[in-house]
Each structure stands twice: as structure tokens, then as C-alpha cells.
Tab-separated table of C-alpha atoms and ligand atoms in Angstrom:
chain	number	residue	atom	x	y	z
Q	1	UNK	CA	-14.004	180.446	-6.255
Q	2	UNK	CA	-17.529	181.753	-6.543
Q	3	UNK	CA	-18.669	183.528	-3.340
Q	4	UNK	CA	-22.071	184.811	-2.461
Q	5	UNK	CA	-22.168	187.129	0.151
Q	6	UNK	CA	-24.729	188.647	2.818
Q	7	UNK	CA	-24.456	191.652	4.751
Q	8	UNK	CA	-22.668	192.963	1.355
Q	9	UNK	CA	-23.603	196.545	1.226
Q	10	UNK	CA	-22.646	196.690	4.933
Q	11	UNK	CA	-19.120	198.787	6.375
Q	12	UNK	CA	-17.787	195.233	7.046
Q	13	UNK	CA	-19.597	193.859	3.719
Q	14	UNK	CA	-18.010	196.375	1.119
Q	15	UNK	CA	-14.572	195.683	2.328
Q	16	UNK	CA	-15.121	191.699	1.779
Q	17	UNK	CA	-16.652	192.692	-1.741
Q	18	UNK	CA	-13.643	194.082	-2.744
Q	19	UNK	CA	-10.751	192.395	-1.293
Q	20	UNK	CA	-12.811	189.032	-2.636
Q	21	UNK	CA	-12.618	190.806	-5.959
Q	22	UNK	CA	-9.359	191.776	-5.187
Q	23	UNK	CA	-8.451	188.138	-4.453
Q	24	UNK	CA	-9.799	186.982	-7.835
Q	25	UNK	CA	-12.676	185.481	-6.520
Q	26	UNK	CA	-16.066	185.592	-8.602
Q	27	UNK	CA	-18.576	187.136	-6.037
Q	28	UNK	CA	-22.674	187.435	-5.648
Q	29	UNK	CA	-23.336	190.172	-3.617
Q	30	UNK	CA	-26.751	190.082	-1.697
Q	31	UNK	CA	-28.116	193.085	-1.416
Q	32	UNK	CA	-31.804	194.734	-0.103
Q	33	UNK	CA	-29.993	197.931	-0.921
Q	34	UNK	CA	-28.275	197.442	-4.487
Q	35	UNK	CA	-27.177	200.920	-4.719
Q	36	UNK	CA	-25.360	201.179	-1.537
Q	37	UNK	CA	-22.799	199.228	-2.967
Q	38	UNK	CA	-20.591	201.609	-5.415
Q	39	UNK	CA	-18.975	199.067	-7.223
Q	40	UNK	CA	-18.954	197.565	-10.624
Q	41	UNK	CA	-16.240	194.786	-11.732
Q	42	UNK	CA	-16.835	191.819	-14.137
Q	43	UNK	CA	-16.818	189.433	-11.516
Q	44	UNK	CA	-19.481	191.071	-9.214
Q	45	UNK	CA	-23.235	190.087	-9.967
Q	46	UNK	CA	-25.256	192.056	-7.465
Q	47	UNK	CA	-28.567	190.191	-6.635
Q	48	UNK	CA	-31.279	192.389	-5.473
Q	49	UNK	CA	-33.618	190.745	-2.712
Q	50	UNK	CA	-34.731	190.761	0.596
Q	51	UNK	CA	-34.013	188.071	3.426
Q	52	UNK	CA	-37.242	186.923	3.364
Q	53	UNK	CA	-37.685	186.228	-0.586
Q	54	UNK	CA	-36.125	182.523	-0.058
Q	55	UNK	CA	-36.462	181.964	-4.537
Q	56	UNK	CA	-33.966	184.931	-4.098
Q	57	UNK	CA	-31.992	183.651	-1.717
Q	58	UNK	CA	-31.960	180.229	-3.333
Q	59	UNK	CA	-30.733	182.003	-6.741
Q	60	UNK	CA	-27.868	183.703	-5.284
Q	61	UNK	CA	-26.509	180.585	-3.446
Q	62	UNK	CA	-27.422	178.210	-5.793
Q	63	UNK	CA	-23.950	178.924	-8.193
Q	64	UNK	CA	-21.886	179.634	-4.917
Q	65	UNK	CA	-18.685	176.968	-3.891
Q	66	UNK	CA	-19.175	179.574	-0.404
Q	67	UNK	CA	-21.131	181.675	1.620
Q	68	UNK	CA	-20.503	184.410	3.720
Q	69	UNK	CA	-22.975	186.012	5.917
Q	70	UNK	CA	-22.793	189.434	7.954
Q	71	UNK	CA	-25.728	190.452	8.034
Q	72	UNK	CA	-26.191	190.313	11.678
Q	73	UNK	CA	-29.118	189.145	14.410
Q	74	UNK	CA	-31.278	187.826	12.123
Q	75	UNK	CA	-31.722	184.478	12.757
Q	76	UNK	CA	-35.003	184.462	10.494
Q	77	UNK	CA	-32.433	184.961	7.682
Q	78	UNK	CA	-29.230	182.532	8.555
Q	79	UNK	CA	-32.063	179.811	8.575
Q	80	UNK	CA	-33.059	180.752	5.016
Q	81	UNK	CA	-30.024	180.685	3.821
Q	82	UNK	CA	-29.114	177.362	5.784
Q	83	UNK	CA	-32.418	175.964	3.986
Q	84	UNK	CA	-31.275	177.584	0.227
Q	85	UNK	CA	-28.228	175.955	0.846
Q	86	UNK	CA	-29.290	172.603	1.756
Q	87	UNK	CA	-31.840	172.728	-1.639
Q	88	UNK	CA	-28.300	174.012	-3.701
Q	89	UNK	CA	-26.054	171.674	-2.052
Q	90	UNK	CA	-23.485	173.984	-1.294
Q	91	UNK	CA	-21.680	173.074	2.236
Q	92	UNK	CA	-19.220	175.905	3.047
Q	93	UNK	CA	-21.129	178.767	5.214
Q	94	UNK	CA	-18.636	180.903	6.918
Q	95	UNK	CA	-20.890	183.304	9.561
Q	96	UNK	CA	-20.136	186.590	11.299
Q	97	UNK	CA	-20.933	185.958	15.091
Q	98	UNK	CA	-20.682	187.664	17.860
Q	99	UNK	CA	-19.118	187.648	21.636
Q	100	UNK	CA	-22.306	187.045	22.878
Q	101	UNK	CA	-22.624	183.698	21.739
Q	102	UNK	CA	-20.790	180.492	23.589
Q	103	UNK	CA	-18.041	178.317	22.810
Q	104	UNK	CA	-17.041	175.429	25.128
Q	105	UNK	CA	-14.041	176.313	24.888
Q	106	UNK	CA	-14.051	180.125	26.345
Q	107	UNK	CA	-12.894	180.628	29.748
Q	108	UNK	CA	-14.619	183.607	30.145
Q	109	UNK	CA	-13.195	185.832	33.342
Q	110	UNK	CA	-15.212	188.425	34.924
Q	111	UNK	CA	-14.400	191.641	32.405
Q	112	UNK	CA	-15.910	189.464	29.824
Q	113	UNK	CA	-18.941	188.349	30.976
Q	114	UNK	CA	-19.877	191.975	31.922
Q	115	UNK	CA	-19.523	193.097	28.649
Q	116	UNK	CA	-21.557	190.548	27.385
Q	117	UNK	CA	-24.137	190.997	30.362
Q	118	UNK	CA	-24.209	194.735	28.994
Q	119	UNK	CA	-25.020	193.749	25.804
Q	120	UNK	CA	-27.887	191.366	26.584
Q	121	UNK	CA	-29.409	194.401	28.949
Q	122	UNK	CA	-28.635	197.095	26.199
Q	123	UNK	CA	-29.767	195.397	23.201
Q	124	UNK	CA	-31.546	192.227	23.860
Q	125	UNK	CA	-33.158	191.056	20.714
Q	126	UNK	CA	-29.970	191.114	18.993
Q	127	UNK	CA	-28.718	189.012	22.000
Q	128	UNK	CA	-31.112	186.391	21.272
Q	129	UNK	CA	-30.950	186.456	17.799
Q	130	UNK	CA	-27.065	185.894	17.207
Q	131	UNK	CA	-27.262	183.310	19.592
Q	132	UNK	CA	-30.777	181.275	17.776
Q	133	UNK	CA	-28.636	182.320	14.373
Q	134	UNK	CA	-25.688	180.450	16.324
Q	135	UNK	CA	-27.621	177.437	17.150
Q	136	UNK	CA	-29.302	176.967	13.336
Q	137	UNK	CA	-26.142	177.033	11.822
Q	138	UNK	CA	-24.708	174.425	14.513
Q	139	UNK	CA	-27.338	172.478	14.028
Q	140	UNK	CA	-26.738	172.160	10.421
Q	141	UNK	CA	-25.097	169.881	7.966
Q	142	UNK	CA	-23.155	172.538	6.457
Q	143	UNK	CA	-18.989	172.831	6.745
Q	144	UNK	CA	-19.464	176.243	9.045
Q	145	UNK	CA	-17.259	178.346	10.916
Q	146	UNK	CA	-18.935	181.038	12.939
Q	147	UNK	CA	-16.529	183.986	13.278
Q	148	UNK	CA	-16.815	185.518	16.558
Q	149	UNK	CA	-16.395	189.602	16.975
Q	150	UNK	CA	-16.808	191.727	19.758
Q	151	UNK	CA	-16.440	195.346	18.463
Q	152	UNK	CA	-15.430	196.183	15.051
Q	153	UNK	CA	-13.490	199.620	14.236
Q	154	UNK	CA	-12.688	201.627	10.849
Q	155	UNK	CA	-8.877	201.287	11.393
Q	156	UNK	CA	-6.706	200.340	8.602
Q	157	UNK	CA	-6.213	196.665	8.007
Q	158	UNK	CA	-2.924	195.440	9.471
Q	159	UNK	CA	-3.019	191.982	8.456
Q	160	UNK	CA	-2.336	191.040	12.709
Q	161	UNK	CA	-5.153	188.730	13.656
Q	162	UNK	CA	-5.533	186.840	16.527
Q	163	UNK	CA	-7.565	183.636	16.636
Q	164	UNK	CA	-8.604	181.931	19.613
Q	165	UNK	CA	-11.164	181.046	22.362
Q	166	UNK	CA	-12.228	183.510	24.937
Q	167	UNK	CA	-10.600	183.952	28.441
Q	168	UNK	CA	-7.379	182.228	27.428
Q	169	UNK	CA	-5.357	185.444	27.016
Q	170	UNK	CA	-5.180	185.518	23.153
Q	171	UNK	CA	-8.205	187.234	22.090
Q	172	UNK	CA	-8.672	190.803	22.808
Q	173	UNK	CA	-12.368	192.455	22.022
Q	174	UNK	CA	-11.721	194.756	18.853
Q	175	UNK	CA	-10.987	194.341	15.005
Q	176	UNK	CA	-11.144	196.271	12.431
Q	177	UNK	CA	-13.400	195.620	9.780
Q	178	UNK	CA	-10.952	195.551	7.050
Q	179	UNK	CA	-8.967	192.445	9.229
Q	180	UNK	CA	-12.662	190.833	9.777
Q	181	UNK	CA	-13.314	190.721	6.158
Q	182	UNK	CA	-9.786	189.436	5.221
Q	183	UNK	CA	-10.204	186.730	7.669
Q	184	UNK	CA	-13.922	185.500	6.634
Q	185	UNK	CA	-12.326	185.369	2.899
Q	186	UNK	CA	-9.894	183.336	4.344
Q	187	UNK	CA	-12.266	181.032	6.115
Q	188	UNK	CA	-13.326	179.919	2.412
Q	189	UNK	CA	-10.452	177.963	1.653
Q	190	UNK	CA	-9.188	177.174	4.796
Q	191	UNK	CA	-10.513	174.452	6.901
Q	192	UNK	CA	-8.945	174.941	10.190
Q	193	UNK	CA	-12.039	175.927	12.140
Q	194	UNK	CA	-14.618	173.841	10.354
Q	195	UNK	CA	-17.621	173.163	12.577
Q	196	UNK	CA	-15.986	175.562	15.074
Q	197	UNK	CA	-16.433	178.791	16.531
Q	198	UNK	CA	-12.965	180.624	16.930
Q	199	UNK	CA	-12.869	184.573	18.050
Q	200	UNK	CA	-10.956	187.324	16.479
Q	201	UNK	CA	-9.720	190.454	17.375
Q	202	UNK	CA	-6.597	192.728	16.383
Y	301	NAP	N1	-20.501	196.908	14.896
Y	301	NAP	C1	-19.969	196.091	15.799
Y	301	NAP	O1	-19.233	196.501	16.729
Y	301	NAP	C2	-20.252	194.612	15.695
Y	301	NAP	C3	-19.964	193.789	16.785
Y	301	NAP	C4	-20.167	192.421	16.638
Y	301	NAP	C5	-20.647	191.899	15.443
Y	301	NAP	N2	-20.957	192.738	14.418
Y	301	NAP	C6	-21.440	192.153	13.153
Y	301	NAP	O2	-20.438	192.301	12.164
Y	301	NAP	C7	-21.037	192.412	10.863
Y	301	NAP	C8	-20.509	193.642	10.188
Y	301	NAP	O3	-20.793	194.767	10.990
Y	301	NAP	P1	-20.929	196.228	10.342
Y	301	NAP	O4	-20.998	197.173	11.495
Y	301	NAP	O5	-19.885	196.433	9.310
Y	301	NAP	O6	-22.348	196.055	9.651
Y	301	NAP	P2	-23.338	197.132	9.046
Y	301	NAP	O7	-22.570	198.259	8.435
Y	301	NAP	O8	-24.364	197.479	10.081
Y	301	NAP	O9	-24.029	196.297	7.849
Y	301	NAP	C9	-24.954	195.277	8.108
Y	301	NAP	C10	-25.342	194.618	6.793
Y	301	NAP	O10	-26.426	193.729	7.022
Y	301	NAP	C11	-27.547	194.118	6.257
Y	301	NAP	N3	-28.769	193.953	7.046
Y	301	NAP	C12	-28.933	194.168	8.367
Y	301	NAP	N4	-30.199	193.901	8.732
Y	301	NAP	C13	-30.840	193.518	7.595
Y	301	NAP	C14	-32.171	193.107	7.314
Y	301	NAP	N5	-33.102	193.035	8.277
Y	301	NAP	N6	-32.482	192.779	6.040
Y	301	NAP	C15	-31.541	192.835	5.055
Y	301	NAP	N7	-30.269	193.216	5.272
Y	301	NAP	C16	-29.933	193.549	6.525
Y	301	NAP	C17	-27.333	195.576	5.920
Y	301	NAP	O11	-28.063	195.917	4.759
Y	301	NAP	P3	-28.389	197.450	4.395
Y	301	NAP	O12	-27.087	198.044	3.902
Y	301	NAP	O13	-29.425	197.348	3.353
Y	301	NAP	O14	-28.868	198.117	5.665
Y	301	NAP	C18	-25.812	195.580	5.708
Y	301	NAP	O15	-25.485	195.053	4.448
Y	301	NAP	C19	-22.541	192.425	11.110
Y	301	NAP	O16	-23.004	191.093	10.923
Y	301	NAP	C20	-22.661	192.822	12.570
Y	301	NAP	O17	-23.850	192.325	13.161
Y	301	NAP	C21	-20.772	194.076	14.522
């Protein structure tokens, strides 16, 4: 498949690059930074842009059968890319989230809403942003899945993810970033949690 990808020059970002490469997909990586990503291959077209240049955006999606974004609390961005895809006509938009933003299906106990209370005192713009990022791309008439972390980690992949809701004793809050990546690619050609919001942890 051909995959364009935000966020790619990120920790999380570079491992998706690859293992998409890895996988045999055909990848756009988009990229404010080109040169933080160290990585040449014959399927990997880096496109140089910012997330505010929406002709660039609109390039980079426009080939694309999928899009991943991890770029973060930018919601100025997921809605540029929402709009680039609409113009492209491309429908699958698989989104790293966060713990901070609601499913109706969490239960969430008392351990988890502090940490998400901590999060909203200790870095509230990004609070508000994953969760207005959260609403555009529910609001959309894409096929999305919003991927829901709460802390990512540098440990090895070991190919154990759990997918859930929230509160229901399945989900715990870390991942690595190496399992996050392998489970966005997977999002691309699975359709399990289309127009849902699962969480993921190790
Ligand atoms: N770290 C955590 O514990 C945690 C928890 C929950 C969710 N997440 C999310 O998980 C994803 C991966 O996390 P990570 O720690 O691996 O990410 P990271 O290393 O911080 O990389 C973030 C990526 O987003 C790009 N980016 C951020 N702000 C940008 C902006 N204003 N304009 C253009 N590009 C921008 C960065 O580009 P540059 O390389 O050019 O800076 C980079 O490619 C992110 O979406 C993050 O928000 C992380």
C-alpha cells in the first residue's frame, strides 16, 4: 500500500518508517525536519513541508491509500490534513491519540482520572489540543481510528499488545514505541476499530 506519514522524523515516527518499509509498504514521509530522518530506501519519498503549507500537505496525501499521523497536539494540523484528504479522496486516517481524550466506552476508576487530571494541570494546551484534534477527526467523513497512548517507552518491541477501552482491566498505561508503530501499521489494513477509539498499552 502507499502510506504517507506525519510525525515521521519523530522516536515513534522512525520506527513506523521502517517497519512500513520493512512491511513492503511504499511510504511518504512528512517531514519539517528532512534530515532527521537517516534513511534512504526506494520506496521512501521524503516530502519536505511544514503543517501549515496545506499545497504540501495536499501533495503528500494526494497518492496515499493511508494516513498516519503522530505528530501530536496539533489540532491546527490533523484539520489540514482532514481537509487535504477530503480534496484527495483518500478515507483511511489512522491517528495517534492520547489518554486524555474520551471514549464512551472507558470506565475510568480513580488512578486514571488522576493521571489524566495531572496532565491537563501539567501541560494544558496539549490537553486541549489532542482532544479538538480528537473531535475534527470524529467529526469527519474519513474511515479513522484514533489510537489511544498513555506513555510511550524505548523498550524493545515484543509484539504483546493489548487493545481495549479504559477502566475495564485490559489496558495498562505504557507501550513502547516500537509496539505503537507496529500497531498503527496494522490499523491500515485492518478494519476492526474503524470510526473507533481503542487504547493500547504493553
Ligand atoms: N511521549 C509520550 O509519552 C506520549 C504519550 C502520549 C502520546 N504521545 C504521542 O505519540 C506520538 C509519538 O510520540 P514520540 O514521543 O515518539 O514523538 P516525538 O519524538 O516527540 O516526535 C513528534 C513528531 O511530531 C513532529 N512535530 C511535533 N510538533 C510539530 C509541529 N508543530 N510541526 C511539525 N512537526 C511537528 C516532530 O517533528 P520534528 O522531528 O521536526 O520535531 C516529530 O516528527 C506523538 O504524536 C505524541 O504526541 C506521546
Amino acid at each position: 500500500m502507499r502510506i504517507t506519514i506525519f510525525g515521521a522524523t519523530g522516536r515513534m515516527g522512525q520506527l513506523l518508517v521502517r517497519q512500513a518499509l520493512d512491511a513492503g509498504h511504499v511510504v511518504t514521509a512528512y517531514a519539517r525536519t528532512p534530515g532527521k530522518l537517516p534513511l534512504t530506501h526506494a520506496n521512501l519519498t521524503i516530502a519536505a513541508g511544514q503543517l501549515d503549507d496545506d499545497q504540501s500537505i495536499l501533495e503528500a496525501v494526494r497518492p496515499a491509500d493511508a494516513v498516519i499521523e503522530g505528530v501530536g497536539s496539533e489540532s491546527a494540523a490533523t484539520r489540514r490534513i482532514i481537509a487535504a484528504m477530503d480534496t484527495a479522496g483518500v478515507k483511511r486516517f489512522v491517528v495517534v491519540s492520547t489518554c486524555s481524550v474520551p471514549d464512551p466506552a472507558d470506565r475510568p476508576d480513580l488512578k486514571f482520572k488522576a493521571l489524566v487530571q495531572l496532565v491537563r494541570t501539567a501541560a494544558p494546551r496539549a490537553w486541549a489540543e489532542v482532544r479538538s484534534a480528537a473531535e475534527a477527526v470524529r467529526a469527519s467523513d474519513l474511515d479513522w481510528t484514533l489510537v489511544r497512548v498513555a506513555k510511550l517507552n524505548d523498550k524493545p518491541a515484543t509484539g504483546a499488545i493489548k487493545v481495549g477501552h479504559y477502566g475495564h482491566g485490559v489496558v495498562d498505561l505504557s507501550i513502547s514505541r516500537a509496539d505503537m508503530a507496529a500497531f498503527l501499521l496494522s490499523q491500515v489494513t485492518d478494519e476492526t476499530y474503524l470510526r473507533n477509539a481503542p487504547a493500547i498499552s504493553n
